[in-house]
Amino acid sequence: MNMKIAEVRYNPGHGDEPDSRNSSAGVVELPLSKSVALRVMTLNGVCRAQNVAEAYIPEYPDAEDVEGMARALNHLTDAGGRNCVYIGEGGAPVRFFTALAASVEGVDLTVSGSRGLMKRPLGILLDGLREAGADVRSLRRESHLPLRIIGRRLKAREIEMNPGVSSQFISALLLASPLWDGGQKILFVGATPVSMPYIRMTLEIMSRFGIKSSIETDEAGNLTISTPPALCSAPKEFPIEPDWSAASYFYEAAILLPDTPVRLKSLTPSGSSLQGDSRCAEIFGKLGVETMIVDSGEAELICRSEKLAEVIESREIQEWDMNDTPDLVPALAVGFALAGVRFRFTSVHHLRHKETDRLASLQTEMRKLGYILQADEDSLFWDGELCKPEEAPLISTYSDHRMAMAFAPAACRFDEIKIERPEVVGKSFPRYWEMLSRLGFQISNK
């Protein structure tokens, strides 16, 4: 779907009901996890550099980030000449690929990306790589794309990192570590890193490639992650599980449509998922959303109206520390407020440095819907304060896929919601609008 504005309405008679001729009608098909896929693809790149067998990926996520990473990896071991890699919009692909390419001897290439990606700084990652001896040169603006990367065999001393930096910088270094002399040791002083489940995901996937790591915390509370030098031993096959971040928008829909079942074709149970965002089942569960997963993997979400009413009537502030799972915040903020649930999400300062300043963007766009959210240095909250909503709100997405996906279900509560640049969902969930329509939402072009 390629349009400038999507008009979204909710018409419960519009969604297709399952029947014998179309078993997928009315059932949402989640994308596969790009977070998992990008890590597996990066480790396959390490395997390629080490001339050992790679893991077979039966199916890749249909996402622009994955396509950009695949393009980049095709250049990794190309012989002869200097290659130019266009990696697209994705922050994770450029971070993972930059660390990998800088660690492969003989690489000589230039990496560029979209206009938005070229504005996002890479200094923290480049500092860590250069400390290990990397030759990575900024061609225009220091610490930004485009970069020229000349691969070397790197050797690290202990790398000290600010715990508040994006976990993708940490994962990028860790994923490249099997190629480094002496392995790696990364020290975080004074606090647990943000989005720690993503780092644990990285370490778990590395362990499945035969790379064993250790996490230690000293008496002062400083955390150290150590990875040894090692030859990868990839599993023969690495299936990619469905994406829990994408599931959060359908949990959001569930609380906005109490007592209405929302069916998902497949979902890995939260207890066995690699993804920290599986926590959304617990968070929405506190509002009355039940998650039922059968052996086939099909899931049904249903929000019990009695439980939701109890939470709303209590006027209790639902407080959650989102340090580990920041990508859930857009769906939670929009869903909680529209359902009438007061909230405070803490440890969210790093959301100011995503595709957009998500805290400011959520405040601006929620005001259009009649909800006054507040933000301070490290929290986003709503205490019930309302204002007059716009009659036909036009939601700006700021080129941020999560803004588009989080606001579309608000059509449950409005005659119509307009979403600017709806095509941005292609970054992680190209079929999002199709899946939303299966629940009774009507999406039209303008």
mmCIF file of C-alpha atoms in Angstrom, residues 23-392:
data_model
loop_
_atom_site.group_PDB
_atom_site.id
_atom_site.type_symbol
_atom_site.label_atom_id
_atom_site.label_comp_id
_atom_site.label_asym_id
_atom_site.label_seq_id
_atom_site.Cartn_x
_atom_site.Cartn_y
_atom_site.Cartn_z
ATOM 1 C CA SER A 23 -9.601 -20.268 6.787
ATOM 2 C CA SER A 24 -7.467 -17.115 7.170
ATOM 3 C CA ALA A 25 -10.394 -14.682 7.049
ATOM 4 C CA GLY A 26 -10.725 -12.805 10.318
ATOM 5 C CA VAL A 27 -7.382 -14.134 11.587
ATOM 6 C CA VAL A 28 -4.372 -11.828 11.918
ATOM 7 C CA GLU A 29 -1.078 -13.108 10.529
ATOM 8 C CA LEU A 30 1.785 -11.518 12.430
ATOM 9 C CA PRO A 31 5.083 -10.793 10.700
ATOM 10 C CA LEU A 32 8.108 -12.770 11.749
ATOM 11 C CA SER A 33 10.431 -11.070 14.212
ATOM 12 C CA LYS A 34 12.889 -8.825 12.422
ATOM 13 C CA SER A 35 14.816 -8.436 15.692
ATOM 14 C CA VAL A 36 15.497 -12.172 15.743
ATOM 15 C CA ALA A 37 16.069 -12.380 11.996
ATOM 16 C CA LEU A 38 18.605 -9.536 11.879
ATOM 17 C CA ARG A 39 20.678 -11.168 14.609
ATOM 18 C CA VAL A 40 20.632 -14.547 12.889
ATOM 19 C CA MET A 41 21.525 -12.936 9.563
ATOM 20 C CA THR A 42 24.442 -11.076 11.161
ATOM 21 C CA LEU A 43 25.780 -14.282 12.706
ATOM 22 C CA ASN A 44 25.418 -15.984 9.336
ATOM 23 C CA GLY A 45 27.650 -13.168 8.046
ATOM 24 C CA VAL A 46 30.176 -14.062 10.749
ATOM 25 C CA CYS A 47 29.987 -17.692 9.618
ATOM 26 C CA ARG A 48 30.614 -16.593 6.036
ATOM 27 C CA ALA A 49 33.665 -14.620 7.113
ATOM 28 C CA GLN A 50 34.944 -17.657 9.023
ATOM 29 C CA ASN A 51 34.234 -19.992 6.074
ATOM 30 C CA VAL A 52 31.943 -22.238 8.103
ATOM 31 C CA ALA A 53 28.383 -23.402 7.444
ATOM 32 C CA GLU A 54 25.549 -20.913 7.963
ATOM 33 C CA ALA A 55 22.149 -21.557 9.554
ATOM 34 C CA TYR A 56 19.283 -22.113 7.125
ATOM 35 C CA ILE A 57 16.438 -19.639 7.671
ATOM 36 C CA PRO A 58 13.205 -21.254 6.371
ATOM 37 C CA GLU A 59 11.338 -17.955 6.040
ATOM 38 C CA TYR A 60 12.436 -14.350 6.365
ATOM 39 C CA PRO A 61 10.309 -11.485 7.698
ATOM 40 C CA ASP A 62 8.777 -9.359 4.972
ATOM 41 C CA ALA A 63 10.271 -6.098 6.206
ATOM 42 C CA GLU A 64 12.385 -3.326 4.719
ATOM 43 C CA ASP A 65 14.983 -3.677 7.480
ATOM 44 C CA VAL A 66 15.548 -7.318 6.538
ATOM 45 C CA GLU A 67 15.769 -6.487 2.843
ATOM 46 C CA GLY A 68 18.353 -3.788 3.591
ATOM 47 C CA MET A 69 20.423 -6.195 5.689
ATOM 48 C CA ALA A 70 20.267 -8.837 2.969
ATOM 49 C CA ARG A 71 21.545 -6.317 0.405
ATOM 50 C CA ALA A 72 24.400 -5.353 2.689
ATOM 51 C CA LEU A 73 25.424 -8.941 3.427
ATOM 52 C CA ASN A 74 25.606 -9.669 -0.294
ATOM 53 C CA HIS A 75 28.526 -7.219 -0.433
ATOM 54 C CA LEU A 76 30.320 -8.541 2.627
ATOM 55 C CA THR A 77 32.600 -11.032 0.929
ATOM 56 C CA ASP A 78 32.506 -9.675 -2.620
ATOM 57 C CA ALA A 79 36.001 -9.803 -4.034
ATOM 58 C CA GLY A 80 37.606 -6.945 -5.921
ATOM 59 C CA GLY A 81 36.761 -3.277 -6.025
ATOM 60 C CA ARG A 82 35.087 -1.012 -3.554
ATOM 61 C CA ASN A 83 31.413 -1.761 -3.011
ATOM 62 C CA CYS A 84 28.646 0.711 -2.261
ATOM 63 C CA VAL A 85 25.899 -0.494 0.067
ATOM 64 C CA TYR A 86 22.535 1.256 0.425
ATOM 65 C CA ILE A 87 20.989 -0.116 3.597
ATOM 66 C CA GLY A 88 17.687 1.803 3.550
ATOM 67 C CA GLU A 89 15.820 3.090 6.629
ATOM 68 C CA GLY A 90 16.871 0.630 9.312
ATOM 69 C CA GLY A 91 18.836 1.651 12.391
ATOM 70 C CA ALA A 92 19.454 -1.941 13.517
ATOM 71 C CA PRO A 93 20.749 -3.147 10.125
ATOM 72 C CA VAL A 94 23.247 -0.290 9.767
ATOM 73 C CA ARG A 95 24.535 -0.791 13.311
ATOM 74 C CA PHE A 96 24.868 -4.573 13.029
ATOM 75 C CA PHE A 97 26.379 -4.438 9.556
ATOM 76 C CA THR A 98 28.853 -1.651 10.377
ATOM 77 C CA ALA A 99 30.325 -3.629 13.288
ATOM 78 C CA LEU A 100 30.428 -6.820 11.236
ATOM 79 C CA ALA A 101 32.029 -5.260 8.137
ATOM 80 C CA ALA A 102 34.637 -3.431 10.234
ATOM 81 C CA SER A 103 35.636 -6.810 11.720
ATOM 82 C CA VAL A 104 36.120 -8.694 8.418
ATOM 83 C CA GLU A 105 39.594 -8.468 6.920
ATOM 84 C CA GLY A 106 39.664 -7.413 3.271
ATOM 85 C CA VAL A 107 36.359 -5.541 3.253
ATOM 86 C CA ASP A 108 36.381 -2.142 1.566
ATOM 87 C CA LEU A 109 32.972 -0.602 1.115
ATOM 88 C CA THR A 110 30.835 2.495 1.543
ATOM 89 C CA VAL A 111 27.580 2.354 3.506
ATOM 90 C CA SER A 112 24.775 4.863 3.031
ATOM 91 C CA GLY A 113 21.108 4.981 3.941
ATOM 92 C CA SER A 114 17.912 6.981 3.719
ATOM 93 C CA ARG A 115 17.840 10.685 4.502
ATOM 94 C CA GLY A 116 16.328 9.964 7.907
ATOM 95 C CA LEU A 117 18.905 7.316 8.748
ATOM 96 C CA MET A 118 21.751 9.634 7.800
ATOM 97 C CA LYS A 119 20.611 12.016 10.551
ATOM 98 C CA ARG A 120 20.958 9.375 13.272
ATOM 99 C CA PRO A 121 24.336 9.437 15.050
ATOM 100 C CA LEU A 122 26.564 6.361 15.234
ATOM 101 C CA GLY A 123 29.294 7.854 17.388
ATOM 102 C CA ILE A 124 28.950 5.467 20.317
ATOM 103 C CA LEU A 125 29.325 2.438 18.059
ATOM 104 C CA LEU A 126 32.164 3.961 16.051
ATOM 105 C CA ASP A 127 34.039 4.871 19.231
ATOM 106 C CA GLY A 128 33.848 1.261 20.421
ATOM 107 C CA LEU A 129 35.006 -0.074 17.067
ATOM 108 C CA ARG A 130 37.841 2.435 16.719
ATOM 109 C CA GLU A 131 39.027 1.629 20.219
ATOM 110 C CA ALA A 132 39.523 -1.919 18.930
ATOM 111 C CA GLY A 133 41.471 -0.669 15.894
ATOM 112 C CA ALA A 134 38.696 -0.342 13.312
ATOM 113 C CA ASP A 135 39.137 1.798 10.204
ATOM 114 C CA VAL A 136 35.721 3.422 9.808
ATOM 115 C CA ARG A 137 35.667 6.857 8.205
ATOM 116 C CA SER A 138 32.798 9.365 8.151
ATOM 117 C CA LEU A 139 32.638 10.737 4.616
ATOM 118 C CA ARG A 140 30.547 13.828 5.309
ATOM 119 C CA ARG A 141 29.493 14.500 8.880
ATOM 120 C CA GLU A 142 31.459 12.868 11.697
ATOM 121 C CA SER A 143 29.721 9.841 13.258
ATOM 122 C CA HIS A 144 26.991 9.760 10.599
ATOM 123 C CA LEU A 145 26.394 7.972 7.328
ATOM 124 C CA PRO A 146 27.817 7.650 4.759
ATOM 125 C CA LEU A 147 30.758 5.649 6.060
ATOM 126 C CA ARG A 148 33.758 4.069 4.416
ATOM 127 C CA ILE A 149 34.627 0.797 6.130
ATOM 128 C CA ILE A 150 37.947 -0.958 5.636
ATOM 129 C CA GLY A 151 37.781 -4.251 7.451
ATOM 130 C CA ARG A 152 40.490 -5.388 9.855
ATOM 131 C CA ARG A 153 40.946 -8.070 12.457
ATOM 132 C CA LEU A 154 40.131 -6.165 15.619
ATOM 133 C CA LYS A 155 41.469 -6.574 19.117
ATOM 134 C CA ALA A 156 39.617 -5.050 22.040
ATOM 135 C CA ARG A 157 40.547 -3.986 25.465
ATOM 136 C CA GLU A 158 37.688 -3.644 27.912
ATOM 137 C CA ILE A 159 35.057 -1.381 26.335
ATOM 138 C CA GLU A 160 33.214 0.868 28.791
ATOM 139 C CA MET A 161 29.679 1.782 27.700
ATOM 140 C CA ASN A 162 27.060 4.130 29.076
ATOM 141 C CA PRO A 163 24.142 1.953 30.290
ATOM 142 C CA GLY A 164 21.707 4.432 28.749
ATOM 143 C CA VAL A 165 22.771 3.908 25.136
ATOM 144 C CA SER A 166 20.688 1.948 22.651
ATOM 145 C CA SER A 167 20.977 -1.804 23.100
ATOM 146 C CA GLN A 168 21.519 -2.086 19.348
ATOM 147 C CA PHE A 169 24.987 -0.574 19.737
ATOM 148 C CA ILE A 170 25.792 -3.251 22.318
ATOM 149 C CA SER A 171 24.328 -6.071 20.231
ATOM 150 C CA ALA A 172 26.261 -4.863 17.184
ATOM 151 C CA LEU A 173 29.563 -5.194 19.039
ATOM 152 C CA LEU A 174 28.624 -8.546 20.567
ATOM 153 C CA LEU A 175 27.546 -10.085 17.268
ATOM 154 C CA ALA A 176 30.897 -9.201 15.676
ATOM 155 C CA SER A 177 32.915 -10.448 18.660
ATOM 156 C CA PRO A 178 33.665 -13.981 17.332
ATOM 157 C CA LEU A 179 35.861 -12.293 14.719
ATOM 158 C CA TRP A 180 37.933 -10.313 17.252
ATOM 159 C CA ASP A 181 41.263 -11.395 18.694
ATOM 160 C CA GLY A 182 40.730 -12.095 22.361
ATOM 161 C CA GLY A 183 36.962 -11.714 22.227
ATOM 162 C CA GLN A 184 35.239 -8.835 23.987
ATOM 163 C CA LYS A 185 34.523 -7.489 27.442
ATOM 164 C CA ILE A 186 31.910 -4.723 27.726
ATOM 165 C CA LEU A 187 31.514 -2.883 31.033
ATOM 166 C CA PHE A 188 28.423 -0.916 32.085
ATOM 167 C CA VAL A 189 29.072 1.355 35.037
ATOM 168 C CA GLY A 190 26.416 1.892 37.670
ATOM 169 C CA ALA A 191 23.244 0.596 36.007
ATOM 170 C CA THR A 192 21.685 -2.162 33.944
ATOM 171 C CA PRO A 193 21.679 -1.332 30.217
ATOM 172 C CA VAL A 194 18.425 -0.171 28.649
ATOM 173 C CA SER A 195 16.459 -2.791 26.705
ATOM 174 C CA MET A 196 18.346 -5.589 28.438
ATOM 175 C CA PRO A 197 16.021 -8.274 26.986
ATOM 176 C CA TYR A 198 17.321 -7.377 23.519
ATOM 177 C CA ILE A 199 20.882 -7.921 24.720
ATOM 178 C CA ARG A 200 19.855 -11.230 26.279
ATOM 179 C CA MET A 201 18.204 -12.154 22.984
ATOM 180 C CA THR A 202 21.502 -11.449 21.228
ATOM 181 C CA LEU A 203 23.442 -13.598 23.702
ATOM 182 C CA GLU A 204 20.931 -16.453 23.485
ATOM 183 C CA ILE A 205 21.059 -16.497 19.678
ATOM 184 C CA MET A 206 24.861 -16.372 19.837
ATOM 185 C CA SER A 207 24.805 -19.383 22.160
ATOM 186 C CA ARG A 208 22.846 -21.293 19.520
ATOM 187 C CA PHE A 209 25.745 -20.516 17.167
ATOM 188 C CA GLY A 210 28.176 -21.978 19.695
ATOM 189 C CA ILE A 211 29.318 -18.625 21.135
ATOM 190 C CA LYS A 212 29.066 -18.778 24.911
ATOM 191 C CA SER A 213 29.020 -15.524 26.871
ATOM 192 C CA SER A 214 28.928 -14.577 30.529
ATOM 193 C CA ILE A 215 27.235 -11.765 32.452
ATOM 194 C CA GLU A 216 28.647 -10.725 35.811
ATOM 195 C CA THR A 217 27.706 -7.998 38.271
ATOM 196 C CA ASP A 218 30.227 -6.764 40.829
ATOM 197 C CA GLU A 219 29.571 -5.444 44.337
ATOM 198 C CA ALA A 220 29.260 -1.881 43.034
ATOM 199 C CA GLY A 221 26.490 -2.915 40.661
ATOM 200 C CA ASN A 222 28.620 -2.671 37.508
ATOM 201 C CA LEU A 223 27.654 -5.227 34.880
ATOM 202 C CA THR A 224 30.170 -6.882 32.541
ATOM 203 C CA ILE A 225 29.419 -8.984 29.462
ATOM 204 C CA SER A 226 32.275 -11.149 28.225
ATOM 205 C CA THR A 227 32.430 -13.110 24.971
ATOM 206 C CA PRO A 228 35.347 -15.358 23.983
ATOM 207 C CA PRO A 229 36.890 -15.622 20.522
ATOM 208 C CA ALA A 230 35.292 -18.617 18.845
ATOM 209 C CA LEU A 231 34.539 -20.362 15.590
ATOM 210 C CA CYS A 232 30.806 -20.304 14.968
ATOM 211 C CA SER A 233 28.945 -23.591 14.908
ATOM 212 C CA ALA A 234 25.585 -22.667 13.427
ATOM 213 C CA PRO A 235 22.452 -24.761 13.869
ATOM 214 C CA LYS A 236 21.336 -26.423 10.637
ATOM 215 C CA GLU A 237 18.094 -24.464 10.720
ATOM 216 C CA PHE A 238 16.930 -21.362 12.587
ATOM 217 C CA PRO A 239 13.170 -20.688 12.237
ATOM 218 C CA ILE A 240 12.174 -17.103 13.013
ATOM 219 C CA GLU A 241 9.335 -16.733 15.521
ATOM 220 C CA PRO A 242 6.367 -14.325 15.110
ATOM 221 C CA ASP A 243 6.944 -10.756 16.208
ATOM 222 C CA TRP A 244 5.682 -9.817 19.669
ATOM 223 C CA SER A 245 6.201 -6.089 19.002
ATOM 224 C CA ALA A 246 3.678 -6.378 16.162
ATOM 225 C CA ALA A 247 1.331 -8.309 18.439
ATOM 226 C CA SER A 248 1.163 -5.322 20.795
ATOM 227 C CA TYR A 249 -1.052 -3.393 18.340
ATOM 228 C CA PHE A 250 -3.597 -6.192 18.403
ATOM 229 C CA TYR A 251 -3.502 -6.323 22.194
ATOM 230 C CA GLU A 252 -4.220 -2.601 21.974
ATOM 231 C CA ALA A 253 -7.168 -3.334 19.674
ATOM 232 C CA ALA A 254 -8.396 -5.941 22.160
ATOM 233 C CA ILE A 255 -8.685 -3.452 25.055
ATOM 234 C CA LEU A 256 -10.461 -0.984 22.763
ATOM 235 C CA LEU A 257 -12.935 -3.719 21.737
ATOM 236 C CA PRO A 258 -13.841 -5.381 25.068
ATOM 237 C CA ASP A 259 -15.352 -8.876 24.858
ATOM 238 C CA THR A 260 -14.482 -9.082 21.151
ATOM 239 C CA PRO A 261 -12.075 -11.935 20.311
ATOM 240 C CA VAL A 262 -8.956 -11.020 18.334
ATOM 241 C CA ARG A 263 -7.435 -14.081 16.693
ATOM 242 C CA LEU A 264 -3.759 -14.404 15.752
ATOM 243 C CA LYS A 265 -2.623 -17.160 13.415
ATOM 244 C CA SER A 266 0.496 -17.877 15.464
ATOM 245 C CA LEU A 267 2.236 -16.580 18.546
ATOM 246 C CA THR A 268 5.149 -18.037 20.495
ATOM 247 C CA PRO A 269 4.147 -18.357 24.187
ATOM 248 C CA SER A 270 5.719 -15.579 26.236
ATOM 249 C CA GLY A 271 7.492 -18.063 28.473
ATOM 250 C CA SER A 272 9.453 -19.593 25.600
ATOM 251 C CA SER A 273 9.921 -16.574 23.319
ATOM 252 C CA LEU A 274 13.321 -14.996 22.650
ATOM 253 C CA GLN A 275 11.653 -11.592 22.617
ATOM 254 C CA GLY A 276 11.393 -9.331 25.639
ATOM 255 C CA ASP A 277 8.328 -7.676 24.116
ATOM 256 C CA SER A 278 6.380 -10.845 24.954
ATOM 257 C CA ARG A 279 5.931 -8.960 28.242
ATOM 258 C CA CYS A 280 3.019 -7.164 26.584
ATOM 259 C CA ALA A 281 0.852 -10.186 27.446
ATOM 260 C CA GLU A 282 1.517 -9.514 31.137
ATOM 261 C CA ILE A 283 0.969 -5.751 30.900
ATOM 262 C CA PHE A 284 -2.283 -5.949 28.939
ATOM 263 C CA GLY A 285 -3.278 -8.881 31.116
ATOM 264 C CA LYS A 286 -3.466 -6.513 34.103
ATOM 265 C CA LEU A 287 -6.273 -4.726 32.244
ATOM 266 C CA GLY A 288 -8.203 -7.921 31.620
ATOM 267 C CA VAL A 289 -6.791 -9.135 28.294
ATOM 268 C CA GLU A 290 -6.582 -12.922 28.331
ATOM 269 C CA THR A 291 -4.152 -14.709 26.007
ATOM 270 C CA MET A 292 -5.086 -18.238 24.983
ATOM 271 C CA ILE A 293 -2.569 -20.113 22.812
ATOM 272 C CA VAL A 294 -3.334 -23.603 21.514
ATOM 273 C CA ASP A 295 -0.833 -26.256 20.432
ATOM 274 C CA SER A 296 -0.951 -25.124 16.804
ATOM 275 C CA GLY A 297 0.313 -21.704 17.921
ATOM 276 C CA GLU A 298 -2.956 -19.919 17.128
ATOM 277 C CA ALA A 299 -3.827 -17.370 19.787
ATOM 278 C CA GLU A 300 -7.012 -15.650 20.868
ATOM 279 C CA LEU A 301 -6.949 -12.368 22.742
ATOM 280 C CA ILE A 302 -10.051 -11.179 24.566
ATOM 281 C CA CYS A 303 -10.426 -8.305 26.999
ATOM 282 C CA ARG A 304 -12.900 -9.062 29.773
ATOM 283 C CA SER A 305 -14.986 -5.921 30.154
ATOM 284 C CA GLU A 306 -15.654 -6.558 33.852
ATOM 285 C CA LYS A 307 -11.949 -6.576 34.681
ATOM 286 C CA LEU A 308 -11.241 -3.532 32.513
ATOM 287 C CA ALA A 309 -14.102 -1.653 34.188
ATOM 288 C CA GLU A 310 -12.634 -2.444 37.621
ATOM 289 C CA VAL A 311 -9.273 -0.975 36.616
ATOM 290 C CA ILE A 312 -10.870 2.166 35.168
ATOM 291 C CA GLU A 313 -13.180 2.726 38.135
ATOM 292 C CA SER A 314 -10.321 2.335 40.608
ATOM 293 C CA ARG A 315 -8.627 5.379 39.037
ATOM 294 C CA GLU A 316 -5.385 3.693 40.008
ATOM 295 C CA ILE A 317 -2.254 4.704 38.105
ATOM 296 C CA GLN A 318 -0.881 1.707 36.196
ATOM 297 C CA GLU A 319 2.874 2.155 36.571
ATOM 298 C CA TRP A 320 5.389 0.177 34.549
ATOM 299 C CA ASP A 321 9.145 0.446 34.149
ATOM 300 C CA MET A 322 9.715 0.272 30.389
ATOM 301 C CA ASN A 323 13.516 0.215 30.454
ATOM 302 C CA ASP A 324 13.511 -3.325 29.064
ATOM 303 C CA THR A 325 10.712 -2.986 26.497
ATOM 304 C CA PRO A 326 10.532 0.572 25.100
ATOM 305 C CA ASP A 327 9.039 -0.458 21.746
ATOM 306 C CA LEU A 328 5.778 -1.320 23.531
ATOM 307 C CA VAL A 329 5.221 2.251 24.715
ATOM 308 C CA PRO A 330 3.338 3.641 21.661
ATOM 309 C CA ALA A 331 0.731 0.852 21.681
ATOM 310 C CA LEU A 332 0.425 1.006 25.459
ATOM 311 C CA ALA A 333 0.106 4.795 25.656
ATOM 312 C CA VAL A 334 -2.560 5.045 22.966
ATOM 313 C CA GLY A 335 -4.456 1.960 24.107
ATOM 314 C CA PHE A 336 -4.417 2.743 27.833
ATOM 315 C CA ALA A 337 -5.540 6.362 27.389
ATOM 316 C CA LEU A 338 -8.344 5.567 24.938
ATOM 317 C CA ALA A 339 -9.550 2.801 27.241
ATOM 318 C CA GLY A 340 -9.633 5.327 30.124
ATOM 319 C CA VAL A 341 -6.775 3.756 32.096
ATOM 320 C CA ARG A 342 -4.408 6.139 33.863
ATOM 321 C CA PHE A 343 -0.735 5.258 33.500
ATOM 322 C CA ARG A 344 2.855 6.178 34.147
ATOM 323 C CA PHE A 345 5.618 4.601 32.069
ATOM 324 C CA THR A 346 9.081 5.171 33.518
ATOM 325 C CA SER A 347 12.642 4.690 32.196
ATOM 326 C CA VAL A 348 11.639 5.947 28.769
ATOM 327 C CA HIS A 349 14.172 8.748 28.188
ATOM 328 C CA HIS A 350 15.795 6.856 25.314
ATOM 329 C CA LEU A 351 12.525 7.027 23.333
ATOM 330 C CA ARG A 352 13.521 10.577 22.465
ATOM 331 C CA HIS A 353 16.205 9.137 20.185
ATOM 332 C CA LYS A 354 14.250 6.693 18.006
ATOM 333 C CA GLU A 355 12.980 7.340 14.464
ATOM 334 C CA THR A 356 11.344 10.352 16.089
ATOM 335 C CA ASP A 357 11.187 11.768 19.606
ATOM 336 C CA ARG A 358 8.438 9.333 20.525
ATOM 337 C CA LEU A 359 7.584 11.031 23.808
ATOM 338 C CA ALA A 360 6.986 14.428 22.202
ATOM 339 C CA SER A 361 5.250 12.837 19.217
ATOM 340 C CA LEU A 362 2.869 10.844 21.415
ATOM 341 C CA GLN A 363 2.007 13.987 23.375
ATOM 342 C CA THR A 364 1.314 15.977 20.201
ATOM 343 C CA GLU A 365 -0.786 13.358 18.466
ATOM 344 C CA MET A 366 -2.748 12.250 21.539
ATOM 345 C CA ARG A 367 -3.830 15.857 22.086
ATOM 346 C CA LYS A 368 -5.520 15.664 18.675
ATOM 347 C CA LEU A 369 -7.590 12.798 20.101
ATOM 348 C CA GLY A 370 -8.443 14.764 23.251
ATOM 349 C CA TYR A 371 -5.899 13.317 25.708
ATOM 350 C CA ILE A 372 -3.257 15.434 27.435
ATOM 351 C CA LEU A 373 -0.206 13.294 28.140
ATOM 352 C CA GLN A 374 2.663 14.592 30.237
ATOM 353 C CA ALA A 375 6.350 13.790 30.006
ATOM 354 C CA ASP A 376 9.295 14.600 32.200
ATOM 355 C CA GLU A 377 12.944 13.644 32.005
ATOM 356 C CA ASP A 378 12.321 9.910 32.236
ATOM 357 C CA SER A 379 8.581 9.182 32.200
ATOM 358 C CA LEU A 380 5.406 9.482 30.152
ATOM 359 C CA PHE A 381 2.102 9.633 32.009
ATOM 360 C CA TRP A 382 -1.615 10.350 31.755
ATOM 361 C CA ASP A 383 -3.629 11.302 34.840
ATOM 362 C CA GLY A 384 -7.013 11.531 33.142
ATOM 363 C CA GLU A 385 -6.689 15.079 31.791
ATOM 364 C CA LEU A 386 -8.730 15.670 28.640
ATOM 365 C CA CYS A 387 -9.154 18.379 26.028
ATOM 366 C CA LYS A 388 -11.472 18.860 23.070
ATOM 367 C CA PRO A 389 -10.575 16.364 20.324
ATOM 368 C CA GLU A 390 -10.315 17.287 16.682
ATOM 369 C CA GLU A 391 -13.297 16.248 14.565
ATOM 370 C CA ALA A 392 -11.319 14.304 11.965
#
